[in-house]
Coordinates of C-alpha atoms in Angstrom, one line a residue:
X1 CA 212.8 74.9 92.2
X2 CA 211.3 74.6 95.7
X3 CA 207.6 74.5 96.2
X4 CA 206.0 76.2 99.3
X5 CA 202.8 75.4 101.2
X6 CA 201.9 79.1 101.7
X7 CA 203.0 82.3 100.0
X8 CA 202.4 86.1 99.8
X9 CA 202.0 87.7 96.4
X10 CA 202.7 91.5 96.5
X11 CA 201.3 93.1 93.4
X12 CA 203.0 96.5 92.6
X13 CA 201.9 97.2 89.0
X14 CA 199.1 99.8 88.5
X15 CA 195.8 97.9 88.2
X16 CA 195.0 99.0 84.7
X17 CA 198.3 97.5 83.4
X18 CA 198.1 94.5 85.8
X19 CA 194.7 93.1 84.7
X20 CA 195.8 91.8 81.2
X21 CA 199.0 90.1 82.6
X22 CA 197.3 88.6 85.7
X23 CA 196.9 85.1 84.3
X24 CA 200.6 84.4 83.7
X25 CA 201.4 86.0 87.1
X26 CA 199.0 83.6 88.8
X27 CA 200.3 80.6 86.8
X28 CA 203.8 81.5 88.0
X29 CA 202.8 81.8 91.6
X30 CA 200.8 78.5 91.3
X31 CA 204.0 76.7 90.3
X32 CA 205.7 77.8 93.6
X33 CA 202.8 77.6 96.1
X34 CA 200.6 74.6 96.5
X35 CA 198.1 75.5 99.2
X36 CA 197.5 79.1 100.4
X37 CA 198.3 82.2 98.4
X38 CA 197.8 85.5 100.1
X39 CA 197.6 88.5 97.7
X40 CA 198.5 92.1 98.8
X41 CA 197.7 94.9 96.5
X42 CA 200.1 97.9 96.6
X43 CA 199.9 99.4 93.1
X44 CA 202.8 101.8 92.3
X45 CA 205.1 100.6 95.0
X46 CA 208.8 100.4 94.0
X47 CA 211.4 98.0 95.4
X48 CA 214.2 99.6 93.3
X49 CA 214.9 102.7 95.3
X50 CA 217.1 103.3 98.4
X51 CA 214.2 103.8 100.8
X52 CA 212.4 100.9 102.4
X53 CA 208.8 101.0 101.0
X54 CA 205.9 101.3 103.5
X55 CA 202.4 100.0 103.1
X56 CA 200.0 102.8 102.2
X57 CA 196.1 102.9 101.9
X58 CA 194.6 101.9 98.6
X59 CA 191.3 103.9 97.8
X60 CA 188.4 101.4 97.5
X61 CA 187.0 102.2 94.0
X62 CA 184.8 100.3 91.7
X63 CA 187.9 99.6 89.7
X64 CA 189.6 97.9 92.8
X65 CA 186.6 95.8 93.5
X66 CA 186.4 94.8 89.8
X67 CA 190.1 93.8 89.9
X68 CA 189.5 91.7 93.0
X69 CA 186.8 89.8 91.2
X70 CA 189.0 89.5 88.1
X71 CA 191.7 88.0 90.2
X72 CA 189.5 85.5 92.0
X73 CA 188.0 84.5 88.6
X74 CA 191.5 84.0 87.2
X75 CA 192.5 82.0 90.2
X76 CA 189.7 79.5 89.7
X77 CA 191.8 77.6 87.1
X78 CA 194.2 76.8 90.0
X79 CA 191.7 75.1 92.3
X80 CA 194.4 73.5 94.4
X81 CA 195.2 77.1 95.6
X82 CA 193.3 78.8 98.4
X83 CA 193.7 82.4 97.3
X84 CA 193.0 85.2 99.8
X85 CA 193.2 88.8 98.8
X86 CA 194.1 90.8 102.0
X87 CA 192.0 93.9 102.5
X88 CA 193.6 95.6 105.4
X89 CA 195.1 98.5 103.3
X90 CA 192.0 98.9 101.1
X91 CA 189.8 101.7 102.5
X92 CA 186.6 103.3 101.5
X93 CA 186.3 107.1 101.2
X94 CA 184.6 107.3 104.6
X95 CA 187.4 105.6 106.3
X96 CA 191.0 106.5 105.4
X97 CA 192.9 106.6 108.8
X98 CA 196.6 105.6 108.9
X99 CA 197.2 101.9 108.5
X100 CA 197.8 99.9 111.6
X101 CA 201.5 99.7 112.6
X102 CA 201.3 96.2 114.1
X103 CA 202.1 93.1 112.1
X104 CA 199.0 91.3 111.0
X105 CA 198.8 87.6 111.9
X106 CA 197.9 85.2 109.1
X107 CA 196.4 81.7 109.6
X108 CA 199.1 80.2 107.3
X109 CA 202.2 82.3 107.7
X110 CA 203.8 82.7 104.3
X111 CA 207.0 80.7 103.6
X112 CA 207.8 82.7 100.4
X113 CA 207.0 86.2 99.3
X114 CA 206.5 86.7 95.5
X115 CA 206.1 89.9 93.5
X116 CA 205.4 91.1 89.9
X117 CA 207.9 94.0 90.4
X118 CA 210.3 94.2 87.5
X119 CA 214.0 94.9 87.9
X120 CA 215.7 96.6 85.0
X121 CA 217.5 93.5 83.8
X122 CA 215.0 90.9 84.9
X123 CA 217.3 89.3 87.3
X124 CA 216.8 88.0 90.9
X125 CA 218.2 91.3 92.1
X126 CA 219.2 90.8 95.7
X127 CA 218.6 94.4 97.1
X128 CA 215.0 94.3 95.6
X129 CA 214.5 90.8 97.2
X130 CA 215.7 92.1 100.5
X131 CA 213.3 95.1 100.4
X132 CA 210.5 92.7 99.4
X133 CA 211.2 90.4 102.4
X134 CA 211.5 93.4 104.8
X135 CA 208.2 94.8 103.4
X136 CA 206.4 91.5 103.8
X137 CA 207.6 91.0 107.4
X138 CA 206.7 94.6 108.4
X139 CA 203.1 93.9 107.3
X140 CA 202.4 90.2 108.1
X141 CA 203.5 87.3 110.2
X142 CA 205.7 85.2 108.0
X143 CA 207.9 82.1 108.5
X144 CA 211.3 82.8 110.1
X145 CA 213.1 81.4 107.0
X146 CA 211.2 83.5 104.5
X147 CA 212.2 83.0 100.8
X148 CA 211.6 85.6 98.1
X149 CA 211.1 85.4 94.3
X150 CA 210.8 88.1 91.7
X151 CA 208.4 86.5 89.2
X152 CA 209.4 88.7 86.3
X153 CA 210.5 87.8 83.6
X154 CA 209.0 84.3 84.2
X155 CA 205.5 85.7 83.4
X156 CA 206.8 88.4 81.0
X157 CA 207.1 87.0 77.5
X158 CA 203.5 86.0 77.2
X159 CA 202.2 89.2 78.7
X160 CA 201.4 92.5 77.0
X161 CA 203.9 95.4 77.6
X162 CA 203.4 97.4 80.8
X163 CA 202.4 100.4 78.7
X164 CA 199.4 98.6 77.2
X165 CA 196.0 100.0 78.0
X166 CA 194.1 98.1 80.7
X167 CA 191.4 95.8 79.6
X168 CA 187.8 96.7 80.5
X169 CA 186.8 94.6 83.5
X170 CA 183.1 93.6 83.9
X171 CA 181.4 95.3 86.8
X172 CA 181.3 93.3 90.0
X173 CA 178.5 95.4 91.6
X174 CA 175.5 95.7 89.3
X175 CA 174.7 99.5 88.8
X176 CA 171.5 100.6 90.5
X177 CA 170.8 103.2 87.8
X178 CA 171.4 103.5 84.1
X179 CA 173.8 106.4 84.6
X180 CA 177.3 105.5 83.6
X181 CA 179.6 104.9 86.6
X182 CA 183.3 105.8 86.6
X183 CA 185.7 102.9 87.5
X184 CA 187.6 105.4 89.6
X185 CA 184.5 106.4 91.6
X186 CA 185.1 105.7 95.3
X187 CA 182.9 103.1 97.0
X188 CA 180.8 104.3 99.8
X189 CA 181.5 102.7 103.2
X190 CA 178.9 101.7 105.9
X191 CA 179.3 100.9 109.6
X192 CA 177.4 97.6 109.7
X193 CA 176.1 95.3 107.0
X194 CA 175.2 91.6 106.3
X195 CA 175.8 88.9 103.8
X196 CA 174.4 85.3 103.7
X197 CA 174.9 82.0 102.0
X198 CA 175.5 78.3 102.5
X199 CA 179.3 78.8 102.1
X200 CA 179.9 75.1 101.4
X201 CA 183.5 74.4 100.4
X202 CA 184.4 78.0 100.4
X203 CA 185.2 78.9 96.7
X204 CA 186.2 82.0 94.7
X205 CA 182.7 83.2 94.0
X206 CA 182.0 83.1 97.8
X207 CA 185.3 85.0 98.3
X208 CA 184.1 87.8 95.9
X209 CA 180.8 88.1 97.8
X210 CA 182.6 88.2 101.2
X211 CA 185.3 90.6 100.0
X212 CA 182.8 93.2 98.7
X213 CA 180.9 92.9 102.1
X214 CA 184.2 93.4 104.0
X215 CA 185.2 96.4 102.0
X216 CA 181.8 98.1 102.5
X217 CA 181.7 97.4 106.3
X218 CA 183.8 99.5 108.6
X219 CA 182.8 98.1 112.0
X220 CA 180.7 94.9 111.9
X221 CA 179.7 92.3 109.3
X222 CA 176.9 89.9 110.2
X223 CA 177.3 86.6 108.2
X224 CA 174.3 84.3 108.0
X225 CA 175.2 80.6 107.3
X226 CA 172.4 78.5 105.9
X227 CA 171.5 75.5 108.1
X228 CA 168.7 72.9 108.7
X229 CA 165.5 73.5 106.7
X230 CA 167.3 75.9 104.3
X231 CA 169.6 73.1 103.2
X232 CA 166.8 70.7 102.2
X233 CA 166.4 72.1 98.7
X234 CA 170.2 72.0 98.0
X235 CA 171.6 69.6 95.4
X236 CA 173.2 66.6 97.0
X237 CA 172.6 67.9 100.5
X238 CA 174.2 64.7 101.9
X239 CA 177.6 65.9 100.7
X240 CA 177.4 69.4 102.3
X241 CA 180.0 70.1 104.9
X242 CA 178.7 70.2 108.4
X243 CA 177.7 73.6 109.7
X244 CA 180.6 73.8 112.2
X245 CA 183.1 73.0 109.4
X246 CA 181.6 75.7 107.1
X247 CA 181.8 78.3 109.9
X248 CA 185.4 77.3 110.8
X249 CA 186.6 77.9 107.2
X250 CA 184.5 81.0 106.8
X251 CA 185.8 82.5 110.0
X252 CA 189.4 81.8 109.2
X253 CA 189.1 83.4 105.8
X254 CA 187.3 86.6 107.1
X255 CA 189.7 87.2 110.0
X256 CA 192.6 86.7 107.5
X257 CA 191.4 89.2 105.0
X258 CA 190.2 92.0 107.3
X259 CA 190.9 91.4 111.0
X260 CA 189.8 95.0 112.0
X261 CA 186.1 94.0 111.5
X262 CA 183.9 92.4 114.0
X263 CA 182.3 89.3 112.5
X264 CA 179.1 87.9 113.8
X265 CA 178.5 84.5 112.2
X266 CA 175.2 83.0 112.9
X267 CA 173.0 80.2 111.6
X268 CA 170.5 81.2 109.0
X269 CA 167.3 79.3 109.7
X270 CA 164.8 81.3 107.7
X271 CA 164.9 83.4 104.5
X272 CA 165.1 86.7 106.3
X273 CA 167.7 86.0 109.0
X274 CA 169.0 89.0 111.0
X275 CA 168.9 91.2 107.8
X276 CA 165.1 91.2 108.3
X277 CA 165.1 92.3 112.0
X278 CA 168.3 94.0 112.9
X279 CA 167.7 97.8 112.9
X280 CA 171.5 98.6 113.1
X281 CA 172.3 97.1 109.7
X282 CA 172.7 99.4 106.7
X283 CA 173.4 97.2 103.7
X284 CA 173.0 93.7 102.4
X285 CA 175.3 92.0 99.8
X286 CA 173.4 89.6 97.5
X287 CA 174.2 87.7 94.3
X288 CA 172.3 87.9 91.1
X289 CA 170.5 84.7 92.2
X290 CA 169.5 86.0 95.6
X291 CA 168.7 89.6 94.6
X292 CA 164.9 88.8 94.8
X293 CA 165.5 87.5 98.3
X294 CA 167.1 90.8 99.2
X295 CA 164.1 92.6 97.9
X296 CA 161.9 90.4 100.0
X297 CA 164.0 91.3 103.1
X298 CA 163.4 95.0 102.4
X299 CA 159.7 94.5 102.1
X300 CA 159.7 92.6 105.3
X301 CA 161.7 95.4 107.1
X302 CA 159.3 98.0 105.8
X303 CA 156.3 96.0 107.1
X304 CA 158.0 96.0 110.5
X305 CA 158.8 99.7 110.4
X306 CA 162.5 99.3 109.7
X307 CA 164.5 101.2 107.2
X308 CA 165.4 99.5 103.9
X309 CA 168.9 98.1 103.5
X310 CA 171.1 99.3 100.6
X311 CA 171.3 96.3 98.3
X312 CA 174.6 95.5 96.6
X313 CA 174.0 92.9 93.8
X314 CA 177.2 90.9 92.9
X315 CA 177.6 89.4 89.5
X316 CA 178.1 85.6 89.3
X317 CA 181.5 84.1 88.4
X318 CA 181.3 82.0 85.3
X319 CA 182.6 78.4 85.3
X320 CA 184.1 78.0 81.9
X321 CA 184.9 74.3 82.5
X322 CA 181.5 73.1 83.7
X323 CA 180.2 69.7 82.5
X324 CA 176.8 69.3 80.8
X325 CA 174.8 68.5 84.0
X326 CA 176.6 71.2 86.1
X327 CA 175.8 74.9 86.5
X328 CA 177.6 77.4 84.3
X329 CA 178.6 79.4 87.4
X330 CA 181.3 78.7 90.0
X331 CA 179.1 76.9 92.6
X332 CA 179.3 74.5 95.6
X333 CA 176.6 72.4 93.9
X334 CA 179.0 71.7 91.0
X335 CA 181.8 70.9 93.4
X336 CA 179.5 68.3 95.2
X337 CA 178.6 66.8 91.8
X338 CA 182.4 66.5 91.0
X339 CA 182.8 64.5 94.3
X340 CA 180.5 61.8 93.0
X341 CA 182.6 58.7 92.3
X342 CA 185.6 60.0 94.3
X343 CA 187.0 58.3 97.3
X344 CA 185.9 60.3 100.4
X345 CA 187.8 58.4 103.1
X346 CA 190.4 55.7 103.4
X347 CA 189.2 52.1 102.6
X348 CA 189.0 49.6 105.4
X349 CA 191.9 47.1 105.7
X350 CA 190.8 43.5 105.2
X351 CA 193.9 41.3 105.8
X352 CA 191.6 38.3 106.2
X353 CA 190.7 38.5 102.6
X354 CA 193.0 37.0 99.9
X355 CA 195.4 39.7 98.3
X356 CA 194.1 41.0 95.0
X357 CA 190.4 40.4 96.0
X358 CA 188.4 43.5 96.7
X359 CA 184.9 43.8 98.1
X360 CA 182.5 46.7 97.7
X361 CA 179.3 47.1 99.8
X362 CA 176.6 48.9 97.7
X363 CA 173.7 50.5 99.5
X364 CA 171.1 53.2 99.2
X365 CA 167.6 54.1 100.3
X366 CA 164.7 52.4 98.6
X367 CA 164.2 53.8 95.1
X368 CA 167.7 55.2 94.9
X369 CA 168.6 53.2 91.8
X370 CA 171.1 51.0 93.7
X371 CA 170.3 47.9 91.6
X372 CA 170.8 49.7 88.3
X373 CA 174.2 50.8 89.6
X374 CA 175.0 47.2 90.5
X375 CA 174.2 46.2 86.9
X376 CA 176.4 48.9 85.5
X377 CA 179.2 47.6 87.7
X378 CA 178.6 44.0 86.5
X379 CA 179.0 45.3 83.0
X380 CA 182.4 46.6 84.0
X381 CA 183.5 43.3 85.3
X382 CA 182.4 43.1 89.0
X383 CA 180.9 40.0 90.5
X384 CA 177.5 41.0 92.0
X385 CA 176.0 39.4 95.1
X386 CA 172.3 40.3 95.4
X387 CA 171.4 40.2 99.1
X388 CA 167.7 40.1 98.2
X389 CA 168.3 37.0 96.1
X390 CA 170.1 35.5 99.1
X391 CA 167.2 36.3 101.3
X392 CA 164.8 34.4 99.0
X393 CA 167.1 31.4 99.1
X394 CA 167.3 31.6 102.9
X395 CA 163.5 31.7 103.2
X396 CA 162.9 28.9 100.8
X397 CA 161.7 25.5 102.2
X398 CA 165.0 23.7 103.2
X399 CA 166.8 27.0 103.2
X400 CA 169.0 27.8 106.3
X401 CA 166.5 30.3 107.7
X402 CA 163.3 28.5 106.9
X403 CA 162.8 26.4 110.0
X404 CA 164.0 29.2 112.5
X405 CA 161.6 31.7 111.0
X406 CA 158.7 29.3 111.1
X407 CA 159.5 28.4 114.7
X408 CA 159.7 32.1 115.7
X409 CA 156.6 33.3 113.8
X410 CA 154.3 30.3 113.6
X411 CA 152.9 28.2 110.7
X412 CA 150.2 30.9 109.9
X413 CA 152.9 32.8 107.9
X414 CA 153.0 29.9 105.4
X415 CA 151.2 29.5 102.1
X416 CA 149.3 26.2 101.6
X417 CA 152.3 24.8 99.7
X418 CA 154.5 25.5 102.7
X419 CA 156.4 28.5 101.3
X420 CA 156.8 31.5 103.6
X421 CA 154.4 34.3 102.8
X422 CA 156.7 37.2 103.0
X423 CA 153.8 39.8 102.9
X424 CA 152.2 38.2 105.9
X425 CA 155.6 38.0 107.6
X426 CA 156.3 41.6 106.7
X427 CA 153.0 42.9 108.1
X428 CA 153.9 41.0 111.4
X429 CA 157.2 42.8 111.9
X430 CA 156.5 46.2 110.3
X431 CA 156.3 48.9 113.0
X432 CA 157.1 46.3 115.7
X433 CA 160.8 46.7 116.7
X434 CA 160.8 43.7 118.9
X435 CA 159.4 41.4 116.2
X436 CA 161.7 42.9 113.6
X437 CA 164.7 42.3 115.8
X438 CA 163.7 38.6 116.2
X439 CA 163.6 38.3 112.3
X440 CA 166.8 40.2 111.6
X441 CA 168.7 38.3 114.3
X442 CA 167.8 35.2 112.3
X443 CA 168.2 36.5 108.8
X444 CA 171.2 38.7 108.8
X445 CA 173.8 36.1 110.0
X446 CA 172.4 33.6 107.5
X447 CA 172.6 36.1 104.6
X448 CA 176.1 37.0 105.6
X449 CA 177.2 33.4 105.6
X450 CA 175.6 32.9 102.1
X451 CA 177.4 36.1 100.9
X452 CA 180.7 34.7 102.1
X453 CA 180.0 31.5 100.1
X454 CA 179.2 33.7 97.1
X455 CA 182.6 35.5 97.6
X456 CA 184.4 32.2 97.5
X457 CA 182.6 31.5 94.2
X458 CA 183.7 34.8 92.9
X459 CA 187.3 34.1 93.8
X460 CA 187.1 30.6 92.2
X461 CA 186.0 32.3 89.0
X462 CA 189.0 34.7 89.1
X463 CA 187.0 37.8 89.8
X464 CA 189.0 40.6 91.4
X465 CA 186.0 42.8 92.5
X466 CA 183.0 41.6 94.3
X467 CA 180.0 43.9 95.0
X468 CA 177.4 43.1 97.8
X469 CA 174.2 44.8 96.8
X470 CA 172.3 45.3 100.1
X471 CA 169.8 47.9 101.2
X472 CA 170.4 47.0 104.8
X473 CA 174.2 46.8 104.5
X474 CA 175.0 49.1 107.4
X475 CA 172.1 48.2 109.7
X476 CA 173.2 44.6 109.4
X477 CA 176.8 45.4 110.1
X478 CA 178.0 43.9 106.9
X479 CA 180.5 46.8 106.3
X480 CA 182.8 44.5 108.4
X481 CA 182.9 42.2 105.3
X482 CA 183.9 45.0 102.8
X483 CA 186.8 47.3 101.9
X484 CA 184.6 50.1 100.9
X485 CA 180.9 51.2 101.2
X486 CA 179.4 52.8 98.2
X487 CA 176.1 54.7 98.6
X488 CA 173.6 55.7 95.9
X489 CA 171.7 58.9 96.9
X490 CA 168.6 60.6 95.5
X491 CA 166.2 63.3 96.8
X492 CA 163.5 61.7 99.0
X493 CA 160.8 63.2 96.8
X494 CA 162.2 61.4 93.8
X495 CA 162.6 58.2 95.8
X496 CA 158.9 58.3 96.8
X497 CA 157.9 59.0 93.2
X498 CA 159.9 55.9 92.0
X499 CA 158.5 53.6 94.8
X500 CA 155.0 54.6 94.0
X501 CA 155.6 54.0 90.3
X502 CA 157.5 50.7 90.7
X503 CA 155.7 49.0 93.6
X504 CA 152.2 50.5 93.3
X505 CA 152.2 51.9 96.9
X506 CA 150.6 55.0 98.0
X507 CA 152.8 58.1 98.7
X508 CA 152.1 57.6 102.5
X509 CA 153.2 54.0 102.3
X510 CA 156.4 54.9 100.3
X511 CA 157.1 57.6 102.9
X512 CA 156.7 55.1 105.7
X513 CA 159.0 52.7 104.0
X514 CA 161.8 55.3 103.8
X515 CA 161.3 56.3 107.4
X516 CA 161.9 52.7 108.5
X517 CA 165.4 52.8 106.8
X518 CA 168.6 54.8 107.5
X519 CA 168.4 58.2 105.8
X520 CA 170.7 59.0 102.9
X521 CA 172.7 61.3 105.2
X522 CA 173.3 58.5 107.6
X523 CA 174.4 56.2 104.9
X524 CA 176.7 58.9 103.3
X525 CA 178.3 59.6 106.7
X526 CA 179.7 56.0 106.7
X527 CA 180.5 55.8 103.0
X528 CA 183.7 55.8 101.0
X529 CA 182.1 56.6 97.6
X530 CA 178.8 58.4 96.7
X531 CA 176.9 58.1 93.4
X532 CA 173.6 59.5 92.3
X533 CA 171.0 58.4 89.7
X534 CA 169.1 61.6 89.6
X535 CA 170.3 62.6 86.1
X536 CA 170.0 60.9 82.7
X537 CA 171.3 57.3 82.4
X538 CA 174.5 58.3 80.5
X539 CA 175.4 60.7 83.4
X540 CA 175.0 57.8 85.8
X541 CA 177.1 55.6 83.6
X542 CA 179.8 58.2 83.4
X543 CA 179.9 58.4 87.3
X544 CA 180.1 54.7 87.6
X545 CA 182.9 54.4 85.1
X546 CA 184.8 57.2 86.9
X547 CA 184.3 55.4 90.2
X548 CA 185.4 52.0 88.7
X549 CA 188.5 53.6 87.1
X550 CA 189.6 55.2 90.4
X551 CA 188.9 51.9 92.2
X552 CA 191.1 50.0 89.8
X553 CA 193.9 52.5 90.4
X554 CA 193.5 52.0 94.2
X555 CA 193.6 48.3 93.9
X556 CA 196.7 48.4 91.7
X557 CA 198.5 50.7 94.2
X558 CA 197.3 49.0 97.5
X559 CA 199.9 47.0 99.5
X560 CA 199.3 43.3 99.5
X561 CA 197.1 42.0 102.4
X562 CA 194.8 45.0 102.3

């Protein structure tokens, strides 16, 4: 069966009957579509009659919102799919005008339209498929050669009968009072509202938050996207998508699901954002985690003589497959953790190196745990070249850098026995860019030459993978010697703590050392693989083993000469 890049799933079963059979329907759809799956809710629509069905408004009730959450939660097991539930026909009580007659453009025009509609005999009944195709093209921009598939009975045998009572779905919006709320109760609409977040690697929990905000808003939705200082406390901030990339994905999603809204996407630079100061806003959508922040926004508004916002608190989506060091909710933090050890960009081609010999450059800020990662790689079979050790050899009397360094900096940098006093030399160049450049212009080429000699030794010993452990790998330009750059990251506060503990420096001195190096972000921006030692040792070991296994796979699949 053909697989399509984008598809439109038209759901016609009443929601109470649809909820318990949703998982097999999504599984069937995921076998046919491999990138973007749009979902259109039109409960009760028939494709079996003589008349061509028309799109009609769906009342936005708490049941509808709970079903949308249920669908996004169910879609989380198909993470290759970008699921987008279209909201054009879902209307709040305060806004039920006729639906637009024009065709809605979609960012990824569907190549196939799917439905849960059941024909009497469970066959791919052509009149029903023709009606489905005409219905899809009357609502949305689709590919010219649109295919259609009736998913039933593919999902049927494992699903409960249509007559079954609907499962009770957990509430998406936390009730504001203990009084029982009917699932059929309409949701109140507002003209303007706001929602905020980091929106890194837009995932299904984000989509629930944004969908509720889009249903509530009738005219304008202000979306604050965290940036700059608000990102510093995030887990693995070096792996966050750039602000412009996050906004691009967010904007495409929002315009797809509800193009009738005006979206104002702005950088969020403080905890209050526009929600704290815009008098035209009426509501704020928050998650369980950010509810306190929403309360703080309302206190801030009251202090500035503005009306409080209606707060809508959205329940978190649980991640049933999270690992021991990951959050138990669907979160971008967990996604960034899962990137550790993965290849982030294509390796460099190194035709000058012998086929079957692969070189990794391992780097990281001071205190990152780079050397411990090198030892773990050694345990897996890598040949380790320690650039610090090569530096010591180069500085030693008779070493290749000894005479040039003494000539450049004078004999007063020597101990009585003629050995270079590296502390004195370090004090001479620290904070003096001109002097530092004189030293690095001597040392870096010498260390690179020694590293190449070590690589020859590794090849002679039959090693397939060589790791150059070097804090200054990128500053020295040694990435030109390797296939991949691997960087070990850690929060700066933890790096300072480790440097103080390991080297006996003051916090200020440790901070100064870090400021003289490339930042973790600068290193990651040029890296192929990222690792972190911020968790327990066995977590680091698991990361390194994962990275090593993926590396072995790349090496075995790489064309010769690369």
